[in-house]
C-alpha positions as MATLAB code, in Angstrom:
seq = 'MQPHSCVRGFLYFENLFWPAHFNLYIYTAQKPGVLNNMRSWINWIMLEFKRNENTLTLGVEMEVQVLDQQTLKLVPRAMEIIRMLQQEKLAKEMFRSTLELITGVCHDLHSISRDLNQTLVHVRNASKLLDVVFAGTGTHPIADYNNRILSASPRYQALLDRNQWLIRRMAVYGLHVHIGMRDGDDCIRYNNFFMHFIPHLIALSASSPFWKGKDTGLAASRPTTYEAHPTSGMPVIVEDWDQFNSLYHNLLQTESIQSIKDIWWDMRPSPGFGTLEIRICDGPATMLELESIVAWIHLLAYWFRDHQDVFYSVHGTKPAEWIMRENKWRSIRFGLQADIIQYPNFQTQNIGTHILQWNKLLQPYIQVLGYEKYITSIENIILRGNSSDRQRRIMSETQDIGAVVDFNIREFEQGQPLWAS';
ca = [
      31.388  201.795   -4.623;
      30.324  198.844   -6.903;
      32.089  196.438   -8.772;
      33.116  197.411  -12.319;
      34.464  194.241  -13.626;
      36.364  190.884  -12.303;
      39.205  189.996  -14.506;
      40.629  186.438  -13.894;
      43.869  185.206  -15.545;
      46.785  187.392  -16.194;
      47.440  191.163  -15.977;
      50.730  192.906  -16.784;
      50.698  196.925  -16.037;
      53.521  198.954  -14.884;
      55.750  196.346  -13.857;
      52.823  194.376  -11.775;
      52.376  190.780  -12.761;
      49.592  189.127  -11.552;
      49.191  185.301  -11.541;
      46.136  183.437  -12.706;
      44.935  182.546   -8.951;
      44.218  186.551   -7.943;
      40.853  187.897   -8.659;
      41.110  191.640   -9.670;
      37.938  193.520   -8.589;
      38.365  196.885  -10.204;
      35.961  199.057   -8.519;
      34.670  202.492   -9.431;
      32.866  205.621   -7.825;
      29.406  206.257   -8.831;
      30.377  207.189  -12.612;
      32.276  204.915  -14.990;
      35.527  206.350  -16.303;
      36.847  207.745  -13.190;
      40.145  206.055  -13.008;
      41.873  208.244  -15.374;
      45.181  207.126  -13.810;
      45.318  203.347  -14.104;
      48.051  203.359  -11.229;
      44.939  204.249   -9.020;
      43.230  200.796   -9.865;
      45.640  199.335   -7.049;
      43.404  200.960   -4.176;
      40.434  198.599   -5.595;
      42.415  195.110   -5.941;
      41.002  192.862   -3.514;
      42.928  189.875   -3.034;
      41.499  186.589   -2.921;
      42.336  183.802   -0.588;
      41.549  180.477   -2.056;
      38.924  178.667    0.739;
      39.729  175.239    1.343;
      37.084  172.787    2.773;
      39.875  170.540    4.159;
      41.958  172.433    6.599;
      45.126  171.573    8.004;
      46.418  169.813    5.040;
      50.096  169.853    4.337;
      52.562  170.798    1.406;
      56.336  170.925    1.368;
      58.863  172.428   -0.306;
      62.317  171.150    0.114;
      65.462  172.791   -1.105;
      68.818  170.590   -1.601;
      72.442  171.328   -2.338;
      73.664  169.774   -5.694;
      77.511  168.997   -5.124;
      79.939  167.794   -7.399;
      80.595  164.206   -6.343;
      84.674  164.579   -6.609;
      84.986  167.694   -5.070;
      81.951  168.186   -2.928;
      81.569  171.943   -3.996;
      78.163  173.235   -5.232;
      77.812  173.008   -8.789;
      75.130  174.624  -11.135;
      73.621  171.282  -12.335;
      69.807  171.500  -11.162;
      68.138  172.261  -14.296;
      69.906  169.430  -15.964;
      67.969  166.792  -13.185;
      64.965  168.894  -13.950;
      65.042  168.502  -17.665;
      66.220  164.901  -17.521;
      63.315  164.047  -15.089;
      60.610  166.197  -16.386;
      58.670  166.028  -13.186;
      56.456  168.695  -11.757;
      57.605  168.038   -8.339;
      60.583  169.537   -9.214;
      61.581  173.218   -9.288;
      64.470  175.344  -10.135;
      65.365  177.875   -7.302;
      67.358  181.409   -7.435;
      70.532  179.589   -7.993;
      71.510  176.755  -10.240;
      73.311  175.036   -7.855;
      69.760  174.472   -5.539;
      67.207  171.926   -6.366;
      63.311  172.242   -5.144;
      61.324  169.170   -4.379;
      57.632  169.951   -4.200;
      55.046  167.603   -2.621;
      51.333  167.597   -3.631;
      48.650  168.451   -1.194;
      48.634  165.685    1.621;
      46.260  165.015    4.787;
      49.389  164.081    7.124;
      52.869  163.767    7.324;
      52.731  160.045    5.864;
      51.765  160.997    2.744;
      54.119  163.862    3.012;
      57.013  161.363    3.742;
      56.138  158.862    0.808;
      55.275  161.966   -1.533;
      59.087  163.272   -1.261;
      60.804  159.933   -0.897;
      59.179  158.633   -4.220;
      60.775  161.813   -5.650;
      63.898  161.360   -3.986;
      64.403  157.765   -5.533;
      64.082  159.497   -9.033;
      66.761  162.511   -8.362;
      68.996  159.975   -6.850;
      69.079  157.957   -9.821;
      69.577  160.820  -11.960;
      72.439  162.012   -9.923;
      74.338  158.886  -10.561;
      74.464  159.684  -14.283;
      75.643  163.082  -13.765;
      78.355  162.411  -10.968;
      76.330  164.725   -8.356;
      75.270  164.235   -4.689;
      73.104  166.371   -2.110;
      73.061  167.774    1.316;
      70.456  169.305    2.771;
      71.801  171.752    5.284;
      70.879  175.178    5.382;
      74.281  176.474    4.415;
      77.110  174.719    2.431;
      80.209  174.907    4.788;
      82.547  176.263    2.498;
      81.056  177.616   -0.209;
      81.380  181.130   -1.491;
      77.946  182.880   -2.628;
      80.184  185.201   -4.967;
      80.444  182.044   -7.137;
      77.088  181.146   -7.192;
      75.172  181.374  -10.826;
      71.668  183.009  -11.125;
      68.972  180.603  -12.650;
      67.413  182.235  -16.001;
      64.377  184.241  -14.853;
      63.502  187.983  -15.189;
      62.304  187.858  -11.618;
      65.385  186.752  -10.232;
      67.466  189.379  -12.419;
      64.977  192.193  -11.188;
      65.382  191.127   -7.783;
      69.287  191.140   -8.226;
      69.035  194.846   -9.675;
      66.939  195.712   -7.235;
      68.733  194.387   -4.248;
      72.223  193.674   -5.316;
      74.579  192.236   -2.713;
      72.209  191.198   -0.811;
      70.621  188.989   -3.273;
      74.009  187.638   -3.894;
      74.060  186.106   -0.228;
      70.868  184.134   -0.492;
      72.960  181.042   -1.487;
      70.770  179.493    1.435;
      68.530  176.269    1.630;
      65.391  176.180    3.670;
      62.361  174.054    4.414;
      58.824  175.592    3.907;
      55.712  174.280    5.033;
      52.048  174.973    3.679;
      48.833  174.267    6.020;
      45.688  174.436    4.268;
      43.672  177.276    5.826;
      39.697  177.656    5.530;
      39.631  181.331    4.599;
      41.993  184.656    4.843;
      41.082  185.576    8.483;
      42.112  181.683    9.579;
      45.158  182.261    8.235;
      45.883  185.303   10.177;
      45.033  183.903   13.326;
      47.239  180.669   12.597;
      49.973  183.038   11.490;
      49.912  184.828   14.860;
      49.684  181.691   16.589;
      52.867  180.253   14.864;
      54.785  183.241   15.306;
      55.350  182.493   19.041;
      56.997  179.432   17.617;
      59.536  180.868   15.330;
      62.239  180.312   17.758;
      61.385  176.823   18.216;
      61.476  176.023   14.527;
      64.775  177.993   14.016;
      66.382  176.010   17.143;
      65.029  172.315   15.946;
      66.495  172.824   12.082;
      69.126  174.929   12.613;
      71.974  173.611   10.243;
      74.022  176.795    8.984;
      76.553  177.280   11.343;
      79.302  177.860    9.148;
      79.751  180.381    6.171;
      82.867  180.454    3.650;
      84.535  178.160    6.094;
      84.264  179.985    9.033;
      82.315  179.338   12.284;
      79.645  181.801   12.490;
      79.288  181.839   16.096;
      75.447  181.037   15.131;
      73.181  177.949   15.345;
      71.480  179.326   12.390;
      73.187  181.412   10.099;
      70.760  181.216    7.110;
      67.749  183.142    8.802;
      70.215  186.372    8.887;
      70.553  186.656    5.167;
      67.112  187.512    5.018;
      67.003  189.953    7.903;
      68.972  192.567    5.504;
      65.967  192.393    2.971;
      63.239  195.295    3.850;
      60.218  192.503    3.191;
      61.597  189.747    5.154;
      62.032  188.948    8.705;
      59.383  188.995   11.222;
      55.689  189.083    9.775;
      53.937  192.583   10.333;
      51.701  191.584   12.664;
      47.955  192.466   11.177;
      44.693  191.054   13.072;
      42.404  189.928   10.207;
      42.545  189.599    6.308;
      41.215  193.016    5.595;
      44.154  194.547    7.380;
      46.511  192.136    5.453;
      44.870  193.299    2.268;
      45.056  197.064    3.038;
      49.184  196.452    3.964;
      49.459  194.519    0.674;
      48.077  197.167   -1.547;
      50.066  199.810    0.408;
      53.318  197.699   -0.471;
      52.171  197.584   -3.986;
      51.310  201.240   -4.566;
      54.723  202.348   -2.866;
      56.322  199.808   -5.562;
      57.893  198.031   -2.409;
      56.977  194.630   -4.022;
      55.671  193.651   -7.407;
      53.787  190.785   -6.245;
      53.052  188.572   -3.024;
      56.039  186.654   -4.108;
      58.338  189.257   -2.931;
      56.903  189.059    0.711;
      59.498  186.796    2.137;
      58.718  187.053    5.893;
      59.317  183.967    8.357;
      55.743  182.952    7.446;
      53.349  184.485    5.167;
      49.655  183.641    3.639;
      49.863  181.841    0.192;
      46.308  182.744   -1.035;
      46.698  181.417   -4.463;
      46.999  177.862   -2.677;
      44.739  178.789    0.475;
      47.572  177.962    2.986;
      49.755  179.728    5.546;
      53.228  179.057    4.462;
      55.843  179.052    7.114;
      59.472  179.797    5.784;
      61.682  180.055    8.735;
      63.381  176.649    9.050;
      66.724  175.889    7.617;
      67.056  172.980    5.244;
      66.950  169.840    7.621;
      69.884  167.830    7.452;
      67.867  164.602    7.237;
      64.906  163.373    5.893;
      64.060  161.986    9.415;
      64.642  165.708   10.999;
      62.323  167.209    8.342;
      59.443  164.665    8.453;
      59.639  165.435   12.488;
      59.707  169.341   12.161;
      56.650  169.143    9.744;
      55.160  166.681   12.004;
      55.518  168.850   15.144;
      54.142  171.988   12.866;
      51.015  169.675   11.852;
      50.568  168.915   15.739;
      50.787  172.763   16.811;
      48.415  173.581   14.132;
      45.528  170.695   15.315;
      45.962  171.900   19.032;
      45.375  175.523   18.239;
      42.300  174.654   16.344;
      40.805  173.327   19.185;
      42.249  175.747   21.843;
      42.322  179.106   20.358;
      40.393  180.654   23.679;
      42.723  178.915   25.950;
      45.709  180.075   24.166;
      44.322  183.649   23.817;
      43.313  183.770   27.476;
      47.230  183.758   27.968;
      48.733  185.498   25.352;
      46.358  187.476   23.461;
      45.377  187.610   19.753;
      48.461  189.796   19.043;
      52.008  188.555   19.712;
      54.397  190.984   21.553;
      56.647  191.920   18.840;
      59.659  192.572   20.918;
      59.519  189.567   22.423;
      59.062  187.433   19.102;
      62.154  189.429   18.138;
      64.089  188.939   20.881;
      63.562  184.923   21.239;
      64.175  184.665   17.392;
      67.584  186.521   17.940;
      68.372  183.984   21.095;
      67.464  180.732   18.705;
      69.535  182.004   15.896;
      72.348  182.504   18.340;
      72.225  179.779   20.659;
      70.139  177.326   19.210;
      68.193  174.693   21.453;
      70.677  176.198   24.149;
      68.573  179.313   23.795;
      66.352  180.541   26.878;
      63.457  182.260   25.412;
      61.418  184.926   27.193;
      57.822  183.788   28.361;
      54.912  185.983   28.483;
      53.048  187.109   30.516;
      55.322  186.485   33.433;
      58.708  187.581   31.686;
      60.499  184.469   32.853;
      62.901  182.719   30.782;
      63.160  179.253   30.121;
      65.166  176.736   27.941;
      64.017  176.413   24.528;
      64.154  172.656   24.332;
      62.325  172.334   27.896;
      59.547  174.524   26.440;
      59.292  172.149   23.314;
      59.171  169.180   25.798;
      56.092  170.784   27.670;
      54.687  171.133   24.371;
      54.762  167.679   23.592;
      52.715  166.606   26.665;
      49.705  168.978   25.750;
      50.150  167.522   21.981;
      50.092  163.699   23.142;
      46.395  163.367   21.919;
      47.037  164.161   18.560;
      50.360  162.609   18.264;
      48.409  159.006   18.923;
      45.309  160.077   16.635;
      47.519  161.072   13.704;
      50.542  158.227   14.289;
      53.539  160.837   14.910;
      55.155  158.617   17.915;
      58.126  158.160   15.876;
      58.617  161.776   14.794;
      58.109  163.391   18.289;
      60.703  160.734   19.682;
      62.846  162.026   16.889;
      62.191  165.815   18.091;
      63.202  164.583   21.772;
      66.544  163.168   20.361;
      67.291  166.144   18.675;
      66.935  168.142   21.882;
      68.671  165.695   23.553;
      71.574  164.680   21.365;
      71.710  168.122   19.241;
      70.439  169.720   16.145;
      72.584  169.582   12.550;
      74.673  172.820   14.020;
      75.656  170.733   17.163;
      76.864  167.617   15.116;
      78.439  169.614   12.344;
      80.684  171.540   15.269;
      81.494  168.113   16.895;
      82.928  166.904   13.519;
      84.927  170.155   13.164;
      86.307  169.913   16.697;
      87.124  166.056   16.136;
      88.990  166.534   12.703;
      89.610  170.528   12.411;
      88.877  169.822    8.794;
      85.999  171.852    7.045;
      85.948  169.391    4.340;
      84.946  166.294    6.518;
      81.832  168.505    7.801;
      80.640  168.851    4.079;
      81.385  165.193    3.759;
      79.322  164.442    7.180;
      76.453  166.391    5.725;
      76.429  164.311    2.572;
      76.541  161.289    4.216;
      73.969  162.172    6.812;
      71.420  163.463    3.934;
      71.967  159.754    2.327;
      71.480  157.828    4.998;
      68.238  159.684    5.757;
      68.871  160.384    9.754;
      71.315  161.734   12.173;
      74.321  160.554   12.712;
      74.846  160.862   16.446;
      78.230  160.515   18.120;
      78.708  157.190   19.472;
];
């Protein structure tokens, strides 16, 4: 097989839209013209992963709720803020009551913090003119997803047509963290490493205990809205970039997805940016919690860079899927009170205790990167409660779900958790 041609740019064919960052290498057999049916091209598409010379860089996508200042209900005014500010670091999301803040490529958490806070200054100035306020939690405690208005987009409309009610339920808010990877194989190795920490990230970020005014009994209800979609939830486990390419082509050829954007796994390769995108976190309630979780992810990446062989000697190169799924469920249900299964001894351990143990292993990197403040914050979350714990405390004290909404807004404005006195 020899490469017949390389197409850069945009290609639209049979409902498949290929963005500019893909290279489409079209292969033919021995003689030109054998591809009579253009659909068979899919079998020879090579998904290119953008190589990064500077690895372990960071990028963050932060989704926030846009609320009416008087009623504290979600309001579809995100596009007004975007049009008013005309900033490339703001983006629309699936529903018009969601505003997304996007950083540039950053070398560390300190740069992420400066980037996001600078954008937030402009967003808050605009909000005063529009009489809106913001909250950062994974769900709005009393919002009814049936009242959400879809953003104008052919892709969003196509998703709604395909997935119907499941898409309507996606009025949720998350944190996505990008980590720069050297190449596709590197990305798959880090993906399989970070799969072990999906429960930890759920427990630390959990901020979605309420749904339509009711206590779900879960520390994090947001991940459950994704689990119902066919290309969401736990990543399909592969061992290298070639295996991922094969899987990706099969998904395309069977029309299970239209592009890589339709893969909504808890984490996924983002080949156009050359990153691993970790998508599992609830929207952190406060900026300090967001910064701390991103810092912890960054520290884990640095540790794995230097200790891959040590990790593989205990856990192997391929995660045990049933353990991953069970531990994920336990963190969704119990948050920081979850007891997770350890491999290979199959003993259980409190997830908060496990995080504290990892903090000891991360200590050299904490000092080099200057992340002491953020690890102290992680330890405070473990000792004093995540956002779900704090929201339930307010509900217990007031018996008023509206007070929980007000509390979430105040925490977001303060930028740090409002612990019980």
